Amino acid sequence: MNSQPSNKNTFIHAGIVTKIGDESVVVSLEQNIHCESCRAKAACGISESNTKEIEIINPNDSYKINEHVNVVLKKALGFKAVFWAYVFPFILMFLTLIIASIYLKEWIAGILSLLILIPYYLTLYFLKSKLKSAFKISILKI
C-alpha cells in the first residue's frame, strides 16, 4: 500500500476491491512497506496488521472484484475521527471524575467516570450511519 500524500491534505492508499454491495464497495488495503519508516505509524493503525478493510459508501464509478484502486483519505477526517473516538471521551471522563469527586467518594467517582463512557460509545454506535456519511472516503481507479 502506497501511503503517499497526494497533497498536504490527503493520503492515497492502494487497495483491492473485495466486496461489492448495492450502495457500497469494500476495499482491502494492501500492506504498506513504508510503515517501518513512518513517524506516525502508532497513530495510523494501518501498520498494525497486514490488511485492513474499508467500506466506501456510494462510490462514483462501478468497480469489479479484485480490481486495483486507490483509496483517498483526507487528513481532516482522521483528526475528526481521533477527536470523537479518543479525545472527547477522555475529556468527558476526566470532567466527570473531577465533578463527581467533589460530591462522592473517590472510588465511586472513578467508577462513575468509567461508566459515563458506556452511554457515550452506545450513542456513537447508534449514530453509526450518520457518522459513515460524515466520514466520506473516496476511491479512484488506477
PDB file of N, CA and C in Angstrom, residues 27-75:
ATOM      1  N   VAL A  27     -12.981  -2.210   0.215  1.00  0.00           N
ATOM      2  CA  VAL A  27     -11.626  -2.246  -0.332  1.00  0.00           C
ATOM      3  C   VAL A  27     -10.689  -2.765   0.742  1.00  0.00           C
ATOM      4  N   SER A  28      -9.889  -3.750   0.387  1.00  0.00           N
ATOM      5  CA  SER A  28      -8.878  -4.291   1.277  1.00  0.00           C
ATOM      6  C   SER A  28      -7.577  -3.551   1.004  1.00  0.00           C
ATOM      7  N   LEU A  29      -7.074  -2.844   2.013  1.00  0.00           N
ATOM      8  CA  LEU A  29      -5.838  -2.081   1.843  1.00  0.00           C
ATOM      9  C   LEU A  29      -4.650  -3.026   1.902  1.00  0.00           C
ATOM     10  N   GLU A  30      -3.725  -2.830   1.005  1.00  0.00           N
ATOM     11  CA  GLU A  30      -2.543  -3.678   0.938  1.00  0.00           C
ATOM     12  C   GLU A  30      -1.535  -3.281   1.996  1.00  0.00           C
ATOM     13  N   GLN A  31      -0.661  -4.225   2.340  1.00  0.00           N
ATOM     14  CA  GLN A  31       0.372  -3.972   3.329  1.00  0.00           C
ATOM     15  C   GLN A  31       1.294  -2.869   2.841  1.00  0.00           C
ATOM     16  N   ASN A  32       1.663  -1.978   3.743  1.00  0.00           N
ATOM     17  CA  ASN A  32       2.496  -0.839   3.378  1.00  0.00           C
ATOM     18  C   ASN A  32       3.947  -1.097   3.741  1.00  0.00           C
ATOM     19  N   ILE A  33       4.825  -1.073   2.751  1.00  0.00           N
ATOM     20  CA  ILE A  33       6.250  -1.264   3.013  1.00  0.00           C
ATOM     21  C   ILE A  33       6.865  -0.017   3.636  1.00  0.00           C
ATOM     22  N   HIS A  34       6.165   1.124   3.553  1.00  0.00           N
ATOM     23  CA  HIS A  34       6.690   2.370   4.090  1.00  0.00           C
ATOM     24  C   HIS A  34       6.358   2.571   5.562  1.00  0.00           C
ATOM     25  N   CYS A  35       5.576   1.681   6.170  1.00  0.00           N
ATOM     26  CA  CYS A  35       5.158   1.855   7.557  1.00  0.00           C
ATOM     27  C   CYS A  35       6.338   1.841   8.529  1.00  0.00           C
ATOM     28  N   GLU A  36       7.372   1.078   8.215  1.00  0.00           N
ATOM     29  CA  GLU A  36       8.516   0.984   9.119  1.00  0.00           C
ATOM     30  C   GLU A  36       9.196   2.334   9.331  1.00  0.00           C
ATOM     31  N   SER A  37       9.245   3.155   8.302  1.00  0.00           N
ATOM     32  CA  SER A  37       9.948   4.424   8.416  1.00  0.00           C
ATOM     33  C   SER A  37       9.031   5.578   8.798  1.00  0.00           C
ATOM     34  N   CYS A  38       7.742   5.328   8.938  1.00  0.00           N
ATOM     35  CA  CYS A  38       6.785   6.403   9.213  1.00  0.00           C
ATOM     36  C   CYS A  38       6.822   6.773  10.689  1.00  0.00           C
ATOM     37  N   ARG A  39       6.819   8.059  10.965  1.00  0.00           N
ATOM     38  CA  ARG A  39       6.830   8.528  12.349  1.00  0.00           C
ATOM     39  C   ARG A  39       5.451   8.449  12.990  1.00  0.00           C
ATOM     40  N   ALA A  40       4.402   8.413  12.199  1.00  0.00           N
ATOM     41  CA  ALA A  40       3.042   8.415  12.735  1.00  0.00           C
ATOM     42  C   ALA A  40       2.406   7.028  12.701  1.00  0.00           C
ATOM     43  N   LYS A  41       3.196   5.965  12.604  1.00  0.00           N
ATOM     44  CA  LYS A  41       2.611   4.637  12.439  1.00  0.00           C
ATOM     45  C   LYS A  41       1.806   4.194  13.657  1.00  0.00           C
ATOM     46  N   ALA A  42       2.142   4.676  14.841  1.00  0.00           N
ATOM     47  CA  ALA A  42       1.381   4.296  16.025  1.00  0.00           C
ATOM     48  C   ALA A  42      -0.029   4.891  15.986  1.00  0.00           C
ATOM     49  N   ALA A  43      -0.182   6.063  15.416  1.00  0.00           N
ATOM     50  CA  ALA A  43      -1.494   6.709  15.336  1.00  0.00           C
ATOM     51  C   ALA A  43      -2.287   6.251  14.136  1.00  0.00           C
ATOM     52  N   CYS A  44      -1.627   5.776  13.136  1.00  0.00           N
ATOM     53  CA  CYS A  44      -2.290   5.418  11.873  1.00  0.00           C
ATOM     54  C   CYS A  44      -3.184   4.198  12.019  1.00  0.00           C
ATOM     55  N   GLY A  45      -2.704   3.146  12.618  1.00  0.00           N
ATOM     56  CA  GLY A  45      -3.475   1.932  12.764  1.00  0.00           C
ATOM     57  C   GLY A  45      -3.340   0.982  11.591  1.00  0.00           C
ATOM     58  N   ILE A  46      -2.911   1.453  10.464  1.00  0.00           N
ATOM     59  CA  ILE A  46      -2.785   0.597   9.283  1.00  0.00           C
ATOM     60  C   ILE A  46      -1.571  -0.317   9.413  1.00  0.00           C
ATOM     61  N   SER A  47      -0.564   0.095  10.167  1.00  0.00           N
ATOM     62  CA  SER A  47       0.642  -0.706  10.284  1.00  0.00           C
ATOM     63  C   SER A  47       0.478  -1.873  11.252  1.00  0.00           C
ATOM     64  N   GLU A  48      -0.648  -1.953  11.974  1.00  0.00           N
ATOM     65  CA  GLU A  48      -0.822  -2.980  12.989  1.00  0.00           C
ATOM     66  C   GLU A  48      -1.023  -4.374  12.407  1.00  0.00           C
ATOM     67  N   SER A  49      -1.574  -4.488  11.227  1.00  0.00           N
ATOM     68  CA  SER A  49      -1.754  -5.800  10.618  1.00  0.00           C
ATOM     69  C   SER A  49      -1.479  -5.705   9.125  1.00  0.00           C
ATOM     70  N   ASN A  50      -1.534  -6.854   8.484  1.00  0.00           N
ATOM     71  CA  ASN A  50      -1.209  -6.889   7.061  1.00  0.00           C
ATOM     72  C   ASN A  50      -2.261  -6.208   6.207  1.00  0.00           C
ATOM     73  N   THR A  51      -3.535  -6.444   6.475  1.00  0.00           N
ATOM     74  CA  THR A  51      -4.586  -5.850   5.661  1.00  0.00           C
ATOM     75  C   THR A  51      -5.667  -5.236   6.540  1.00  0.00           C
ATOM     76  N   LYS A  52      -6.276  -4.202   6.024  1.00  0.00           N
ATOM     77  CA  LYS A  52      -7.422  -3.546   6.649  1.00  0.00           C
ATOM     78  C   LYS A  52      -8.487  -3.417   5.581  1.00  0.00           C
ATOM     79  N   GLU A  53      -9.738  -3.476   5.997  1.00  0.00           N
ATOM     80  CA  GLU A  53     -10.826  -3.297   5.053  1.00  0.00           C
ATOM     81  C   GLU A  53     -11.547  -1.993   5.346  1.00  0.00           C
ATOM     82  N   ILE A  54     -11.872  -1.275   4.275  1.00  0.00           N
ATOM     83  CA  ILE A  54     -12.590  -0.012   4.383  1.00  0.00           C
ATOM     84  C   ILE A  54     -13.827  -0.099   3.501  1.00  0.00           C
ATOM     85  N   GLU A  55     -14.965   0.294   4.070  1.00  0.00           N
ATOM     86  CA  GLU A  55     -16.206   0.317   3.294  1.00  0.00           C
ATOM     87  C   GLU A  55     -16.437   1.726   2.791  1.00  0.00           C
ATOM     88  N   ILE A  56     -16.595   1.864   1.490  1.00  0.00           N
ATOM     89  CA  ILE A  56     -16.849   3.160   0.871  1.00  0.00           C
ATOM     90  C   ILE A  56     -18.316   3.184   0.450  1.00  0.00           C
ATOM     91  N   ILE A  57     -19.045   4.147   0.979  1.00  0.00           N
ATOM     92  CA  ILE A  57     -20.470   4.275   0.704  1.00  0.00           C
ATOM     93  C   ILE A  57     -20.660   5.096  -0.574  1.00  0.00           C
ATOM     94  N   ASN A  58     -21.567   4.666  -1.422  1.00  0.00           N
ATOM     95  CA  ASN A  58     -21.934   5.355  -2.665  1.00  0.00           C
ATOM     96  C   ASN A  58     -20.737   5.770  -3.513  1.00  0.00           C
ATOM     97  N   PRO A  59     -19.963   4.812  -4.012  1.00  0.00           N
ATOM     98  CA  PRO A  59     -18.838   5.195  -4.878  1.00  0.00           C
ATOM     99  C   PRO A  59     -19.342   5.795  -6.187  1.00  0.00           C
ATOM    100  N   ASN A  60     -18.521   6.650  -6.778  1.00  0.00           N
ATOM    101  CA  ASN A  60     -18.907   7.346  -8.008  1.00  0.00           C
ATOM    102  C   ASN A  60     -18.944   6.419  -9.217  1.00  0.00           C
ATOM    103  N   ASP A  61     -17.985   5.531  -9.340  1.00  0.00           N
ATOM    104  CA  ASP A  61     -17.886   4.646 -10.506  1.00  0.00           C
ATOM    105  C   ASP A  61     -18.327   3.237 -10.137  1.00  0.00           C
ATOM    106  N   SER A  62     -18.389   2.381 -11.143  1.00  0.00           N
ATOM    107  CA  SER A  62     -18.654   0.964 -10.890  1.00  0.00           C
ATOM    108  C   SER A  62     -17.314   0.240 -10.832  1.00  0.00           C
ATOM    109  N   TYR A  63     -17.223  -0.743  -9.953  1.00  0.00           N
ATOM    110  CA  TYR A  63     -15.970  -1.456  -9.739  1.00  0.00           C
ATOM    111  C   TYR A  63     -16.208  -2.950  -9.843  1.00  0.00           C
ATOM    112  N   LYS A  64     -15.126  -3.695 -10.043  1.00  0.00           N
ATOM    113  CA  LYS A  64     -15.184  -5.148 -10.130  1.00  0.00           C
ATOM    114  C   LYS A  64     -14.365  -5.727  -8.988  1.00  0.00           C
ATOM    115  N   ILE A  65     -14.720  -6.928  -8.566  1.00  0.00           N
ATOM    116  CA  ILE A  65     -13.961  -7.607  -7.509  1.00  0.00           C
ATOM    117  C   ILE A  65     -12.544  -7.875  -8.011  1.00  0.00           C
ATOM    118  N   ASN A  66     -11.568  -7.705  -7.140  1.00  0.00           N
ATOM    119  CA  ASN A  66     -10.126  -7.861  -7.385  1.00  0.00           C
ATOM    120  C   ASN A  66      -9.550  -6.743  -8.255  1.00  0.00           C
ATOM    121  N   GLU A  67     -10.294  -5.663  -8.434  1.00  0.00           N
ATOM    122  CA  GLU A  67      -9.779  -4.512  -9.181  1.00  0.00           C
ATOM    123  C   GLU A  67      -8.892  -3.667  -8.261  1.00  0.00           C
ATOM    124  N   HIS A  68      -7.754  -3.229  -8.774  1.00  0.00           N
ATOM    125  CA  HIS A  68      -6.834  -2.395  -8.007  1.00  0.00           C
ATOM    126  C   HIS A  68      -7.333  -0.945  -8.044  1.00  0.00           C
ATOM    127  N   VAL A  69      -7.391  -0.332  -6.857  1.00  0.00           N
ATOM    128  CA  VAL A  69      -7.872   1.041  -6.729  1.00  0.00           C
ATOM    129  C   VAL A  69      -6.997   1.803  -5.741  1.00  0.00           C
ATOM    130  N   ASN A  70      -7.148   3.101  -5.732  1.00  0.00           N
ATOM    131  CA  ASN A  70      -6.515   3.953  -4.724  1.00  0.00           C
ATOM    132  C   ASN A  70      -7.600   4.504  -3.812  1.00  0.00           C
ATOM    133  N   VAL A  71      -7.373   4.414  -2.510  1.00  0.00           N
ATOM    134  CA  VAL A  71      -8.295   4.959  -1.521  1.00  0.00           C
ATOM    135  C   VAL A  71      -7.739   6.309  -1.091  1.00  0.00           C
ATOM    136  N   VAL A  72      -8.560   7.341  -1.208  1.00  0.00           N
ATOM    137  CA  VAL A  72      -8.133   8.700  -0.882  1.00  0.00           C
ATOM    138  C   VAL A  72      -8.724   9.071   0.481  1.00  0.00           C
ATOM    139  N   LEU A  73      -7.840   9.359   1.430  1.00  0.00           N
ATOM    140  CA  LEU A  73      -8.238   9.718   2.781  1.00  0.00           C
ATOM    141  C   LEU A  73      -7.831  11.156   3.066  1.00  0.00           C
ATOM    142  N   LYS A  74      -8.737  11.949   3.585  1.00  0.00           N
ATOM    143  CA  LYS A  74      -8.413  13.325   3.944  1.00  0.00           C
ATOM    144  C   LYS A  74      -7.898  13.371   5.371  1.00  0.00           C
ATOM    145  N   LYS A  75      -6.835  14.135   5.593  1.00  0.00           N
ATOM    146  CA  LYS A  75      -6.253  14.263   6.928  1.00  0.00           C
ATOM    147  C   LYS A  75      -7.256  14.801   7.935  1.00  0.00           C
TER     148      LYS A  75
END
